[in-house]
Amino acid sequence: MNATTVAVDCPVCGADAIDPYAVENGFELVRCGGCGLLYVTPRPDPVATAVAHQYGLHEGDTTLAVTGRYRPDRVRPYLRILRDVHGASLPPTCRRWLDIGCGHGEFLTALGRFAGDDVSLIGLEPNVTKARGCAARGLDVRSVGLEEVDGNFSTISLLNVFSHLQDPTEFIAGCVARLDPGGELLLETGDTADLAAVDHPRPLFLPDHLLFANERIVHRVLTEAGLQVLSVHHYSAASAVPVQVIRECQRAVQRGDVPPVLAATRRWVRERRRRIDMYIRARRPD
Ligand SMILES: [Zn+2]
């Protein structure tokens, strides 16, 4: 491993009591004895992490490549979630929405359809390849930090961002400071910190992921940042179409093995039943 690592106490509650939880890719995930957060310690230093996010390459025993590609099939599920969270439409006070860590822009695309032309949409994405792809699809996406974007926002969304944060309390406070009075935060992350290690979705993607939370922990971080939680929506992390079954069977066939149709289907059915993905809508008081 090339990167310098630093040992840290719990990034949510500061406790230093830990139980070993899992080891992956040369990194250790521990459970906090104070709040139950799962977090990586020692972890790559902040400079190494910033460079890793820029290029989508995370150094471990093997280098983890996480850039991926644009997935148009994600737009429709996002639209459904927006309807669950907001009903038929966004509140009329919503004029400017910032999506931090917008990836390939699927959520911004869904938002564009849901919100219409009256809401200005901006995305921030540190991965330069992803940001370039978004710009090519006509989205306003920039590879800069929040401090380099002017003005405040009606809503800030953070999808699959929380688990990458080094200091969630400080980061969320920074977002709240940029919300209009009455503005909202929409945060998506896994609700997995209470799972036994054997039941946790794998791979963990360490050290791209630095922590795994649950509803109680995220509620605590949001409340401590001065937000009021409005609603929590739980979803299955597995897709409605058994894509993982098809992929597992295809890989087996490529290796010359018998496709594990039954076992792969059982795993998918079990995953569909678990509601371990959550969206939390919170509001900054007026
Ligand atoms: Zn803790």
Coordinates of C-alpha atoms in Angstrom, one line a residue, residues 20-279:
P20 CA -13.2 -5.2 15.0
Y21 CA -15.9 -5.7 12.3
A22 CA -14.3 -6.6 8.9
V23 CA -11.1 -6.4 6.9
E24 CA -11.0 -5.7 3.2
N25 CA -8.4 -4.6 0.7
G26 CA -5.8 -4.0 3.5
F27 CA -8.1 -1.8 5.6
E28 CA -10.0 -2.5 8.8
L29 CA -13.6 -1.5 9.4
V30 CA -14.5 -1.2 13.1
R31 CA -17.7 -0.6 15.0
C32 CA -17.8 2.4 17.4
G33 CA -18.5 1.4 21.0
G34 CA -20.2 4.8 21.6
C35 CA -22.6 5.3 18.7
G36 CA -22.4 2.1 16.6
L37 CA -21.0 3.7 13.5
L38 CA -18.9 1.4 11.3
Y39 CA -15.7 3.3 10.2
V40 CA -12.3 2.7 8.7
T41 CA -9.2 3.2 10.9
P42 CA -6.4 3.8 10.1
R43 CA -7.6 5.4 6.9
P44 CA -5.7 7.2 4.0
D45 CA -4.7 10.7 4.8
P46 CA -7.0 13.5 3.5
V47 CA -4.7 14.5 0.6
A48 CA -4.5 10.9 -0.7
T49 CA -8.3 10.6 -0.4
A50 CA -8.9 13.9 -2.3
V51 CA -6.7 12.7 -5.2
A52 CA -8.4 9.3 -5.1
H53 CA -11.8 10.9 -5.5
Q54 CA -10.5 13.1 -8.4
Y55 CA -9.5 10.1 -10.5
G56 CA -11.7 7.4 -9.0
L57 CA -8.8 5.2 -8.0
H58 CA -8.4 4.2 -4.3
E59 CA -5.1 2.6 -3.2
G60 CA -5.3 -0.6 -1.1
D61 CA -3.9 -4.1 -1.4
T62 CA -5.3 -3.7 -4.9
T63 CA -6.3 -0.4 -6.5
L64 CA -10.0 0.1 -6.5
A65 CA -11.4 1.7 -9.7
V66 CA -14.8 3.3 -9.0
T67 CA -15.5 5.6 -11.9
G68 CA -18.1 3.3 -13.6
R69 CA -20.4 4.7 -16.3
Y70 CA -23.6 6.6 -16.9
R71 CA -26.6 4.4 -16.1
P72 CA -29.8 5.8 -17.7
D73 CA -31.8 3.0 -16.1
R74 CA -31.3 4.8 -12.8
V75 CA -33.3 7.8 -13.8
R76 CA -36.8 6.2 -13.5
P77 CA -36.2 4.8 -9.9
Y78 CA -34.9 8.3 -8.9
L79 CA -38.1 9.9 -10.3
R80 CA -40.2 7.4 -8.2
I81 CA -38.2 8.3 -5.1
L82 CA -38.6 12.1 -5.7
R83 CA -42.4 11.5 -5.9
D84 CA -42.3 9.5 -2.6
V85 CA -40.3 12.3 -0.9
H86 CA -42.0 15.4 -2.4
G87 CA -45.4 14.2 -3.7
A88 CA -46.5 15.5 -7.1
S89 CA -44.1 18.5 -7.2
L90 CA -41.4 20.4 -5.4
P91 CA -42.5 23.3 -3.2
P92 CA -42.7 26.6 -5.0
T93 CA -40.0 28.0 -2.8
C94 CA -37.5 25.5 -4.4
R95 CA -35.6 27.6 -6.9
R96 CA -32.0 26.4 -6.8
W97 CA -30.9 22.8 -6.1
L98 CA -27.3 21.6 -5.6
D99 CA -26.5 17.9 -5.9
I100 CA -23.1 17.2 -4.2
G101 CA -21.3 14.1 -5.5
C102 CA -23.6 13.9 -8.5
G103 CA -21.6 11.1 -10.2
H104 CA -22.7 10.6 -13.8
G105 CA -25.7 12.9 -13.3
E106 CA -28.6 10.4 -13.3
F107 CA -30.2 12.0 -10.3
L108 CA -29.8 15.5 -11.8
T109 CA -31.5 14.2 -15.0
A110 CA -34.4 12.8 -12.9
L111 CA -34.6 16.1 -11.1
G112 CA -34.7 18.1 -14.4
R113 CA -37.8 16.1 -15.4
F114 CA -39.4 16.3 -12.0
A115 CA -38.7 20.0 -11.3
G116 CA -39.3 21.5 -14.8
D117 CA -37.5 24.6 -16.0
D118 CA -38.0 26.9 -13.0
V119 CA -35.5 25.3 -10.8
S120 CA -31.8 25.8 -11.4
L121 CA -29.8 22.6 -11.0
I122 CA -26.1 22.5 -10.3
G123 CA -24.0 19.4 -9.6
L124 CA -20.6 19.0 -7.9
E125 CA -18.5 16.0 -8.8
P126 CA -14.8 15.6 -7.8
N127 CA -14.2 12.8 -10.3
V128 CA -13.1 14.6 -13.4
T129 CA -14.2 11.8 -15.8
K130 CA -17.7 11.7 -14.4
A131 CA -17.9 15.6 -14.4
R132 CA -16.8 15.7 -18.1
G133 CA -19.5 13.2 -19.0
C134 CA -22.2 15.2 -17.2
A135 CA -21.1 18.4 -19.0
A136 CA -21.3 16.5 -22.3
R137 CA -24.9 15.6 -21.5
G138 CA -25.8 19.3 -21.0
L139 CA -25.7 19.3 -17.2
D140 CA -24.2 22.1 -15.1
V141 CA -21.6 20.1 -13.2
R142 CA -18.4 21.4 -11.8
S143 CA -15.3 19.7 -10.3
V144 CA -14.9 22.2 -7.5
G145 CA -15.6 22.3 -3.8
L146 CA -18.8 23.8 -2.2
E147 CA -16.8 26.9 -1.2
E148 CA -16.2 27.7 -4.8
V149 CA -19.9 28.0 -5.8
D150 CA -21.6 31.3 -5.1
G151 CA -24.9 31.8 -3.3
N152 CA -27.3 29.7 -1.2
F153 CA -29.5 26.9 -2.2
S154 CA -33.2 25.8 -1.6
T155 CA -32.1 22.2 -1.5
I156 CA -28.8 20.3 -1.2
S157 CA -28.8 16.6 -2.0
L158 CA -26.1 14.1 -1.0
L159 CA -26.7 10.7 -2.6
N160 CA -24.0 8.1 -1.8
V161 CA -21.8 10.8 -0.3
F162 CA -22.2 10.2 3.5
S163 CA -20.2 7.0 3.5
H164 CA -17.2 8.8 1.8
L165 CA -17.0 11.6 4.4
Q166 CA -14.0 12.0 6.7
D167 CA -15.8 14.4 9.0
P168 CA -19.6 14.0 8.6
T169 CA -20.5 16.6 11.3
E170 CA -18.3 19.3 9.8
F171 CA -19.4 18.5 6.2
I172 CA -23.1 18.6 7.0
A173 CA -22.6 21.9 9.0
G174 CA -21.0 23.3 5.9
C175 CA -24.0 22.3 3.8
V176 CA -26.5 23.8 6.3
A177 CA -24.6 27.1 6.2
R178 CA -25.4 27.3 2.5
L179 CA -29.1 26.5 2.7
D180 CA -31.7 29.3 2.5
P181 CA -33.8 29.7 5.7
G182 CA -36.4 26.9 5.3
G183 CA -34.1 25.2 2.8
E184 CA -33.8 21.4 2.7
L185 CA -31.2 18.6 2.7
L186 CA -31.9 15.3 1.0
L187 CA -29.5 12.6 2.1
E188 CA -29.2 9.1 0.8
T189 CA -27.1 6.4 2.4
G190 CA -27.2 2.8 3.6
D191 CA -28.9 1.8 6.9
T192 CA -26.4 -1.0 7.6
A193 CA -24.4 -0.2 10.7
D194 CA -26.6 -2.5 12.9
L195 CA -26.1 -5.5 10.6
A196 CA -23.9 -8.4 11.7
A197 CA -20.7 -8.4 9.6
V198 CA -21.7 -11.6 7.9
D199 CA -24.9 -9.9 6.6
H200 CA -23.4 -6.7 5.4
P201 CA -23.5 -6.1 1.6
R202 CA -20.1 -6.9 0.1
P203 CA -17.8 -5.7 -1.2
L204 CA -17.4 -2.9 1.3
F205 CA -15.3 -0.9 -1.2
L206 CA -12.7 0.1 1.4
P207 CA -11.1 2.7 1.5
D208 CA -13.5 4.5 -1.0
H209 CA -16.1 4.0 1.7
L210 CA -14.9 5.3 5.0
L211 CA -18.0 4.7 7.1
F212 CA -21.4 3.0 7.3
A213 CA -24.3 4.5 9.3
N214 CA -27.8 3.7 10.3
E215 CA -31.0 5.9 10.6
R216 CA -30.2 6.8 14.3
I217 CA -26.7 8.0 13.5
V218 CA -27.7 10.1 10.5
H219 CA -30.6 11.5 12.4
R220 CA -28.1 12.5 15.2
V221 CA -25.7 14.2 12.7
L222 CA -28.5 16.1 11.0
T223 CA -30.1 17.2 14.3
E224 CA -26.7 18.4 15.7
A225 CA -26.2 20.5 12.6
G226 CA -29.5 22.3 13.4
L227 CA -31.8 20.5 10.9
Q228 CA -35.2 19.1 11.6
V229 CA -35.8 15.7 10.1
L230 CA -39.1 15.7 8.0
S231 CA -39.3 12.1 6.7
V232 CA -37.3 8.9 6.2
H233 CA -37.9 6.6 3.2
H234 CA -36.5 3.1 3.1
Y235 CA -35.8 1.1 -0.1
S236 CA -34.2 -2.2 -1.2
A237 CA -30.6 -1.9 -2.3
A238 CA -31.3 -4.6 -5.0
S239 CA -32.8 -3.6 -8.4
A240 CA -36.4 -4.7 -9.2
V241 CA -35.1 -6.6 -12.2
P242 CA -32.7 -9.5 -11.1
V243 CA -29.7 -8.0 -12.8
Q244 CA -27.3 -9.5 -10.3
V245 CA -28.6 -13.0 -11.0
I246 CA -28.0 -12.5 -14.8
R247 CA -24.5 -11.1 -14.2
E248 CA -23.5 -13.9 -11.8
C249 CA -24.7 -16.5 -14.3
Q250 CA -23.0 -14.8 -17.2
R251 CA -19.7 -14.7 -15.2
A252 CA -20.0 -18.4 -14.4
V253 CA -20.7 -19.3 -18.1
Q254 CA -17.6 -17.2 -19.1
R255 CA -15.5 -19.2 -16.7
G256 CA -16.9 -22.5 -18.1
D257 CA -18.9 -23.2 -14.8
V258 CA -22.5 -24.2 -14.3
P259 CA -24.6 -21.0 -13.9
P260 CA -25.7 -20.8 -10.2
V261 CA -29.3 -19.9 -11.1
L262 CA -31.0 -21.0 -7.9
A263 CA -28.4 -19.7 -5.4
A264 CA -28.1 -16.4 -7.2
T265 CA -31.9 -16.0 -7.3
R266 CA -32.1 -16.8 -3.5
R267 CA -29.5 -14.1 -2.8
W268 CA -31.4 -11.6 -4.9
V269 CA -34.8 -12.4 -3.3
R270 CA -33.2 -12.0 0.2
E271 CA -31.6 -8.7 -0.8
R272 CA -34.9 -7.4 -2.3
R273 CA -36.6 -7.9 1.1
R274 CA -34.0 -5.9 3.0
R275 CA -34.8 -2.2 3.1
I276 CA -31.2 -1.0 3.8
D277 CA -31.1 2.0 1.5
M278 CA -32.6 5.2 3.0
Y279 CA -33.4 8.8 2.0

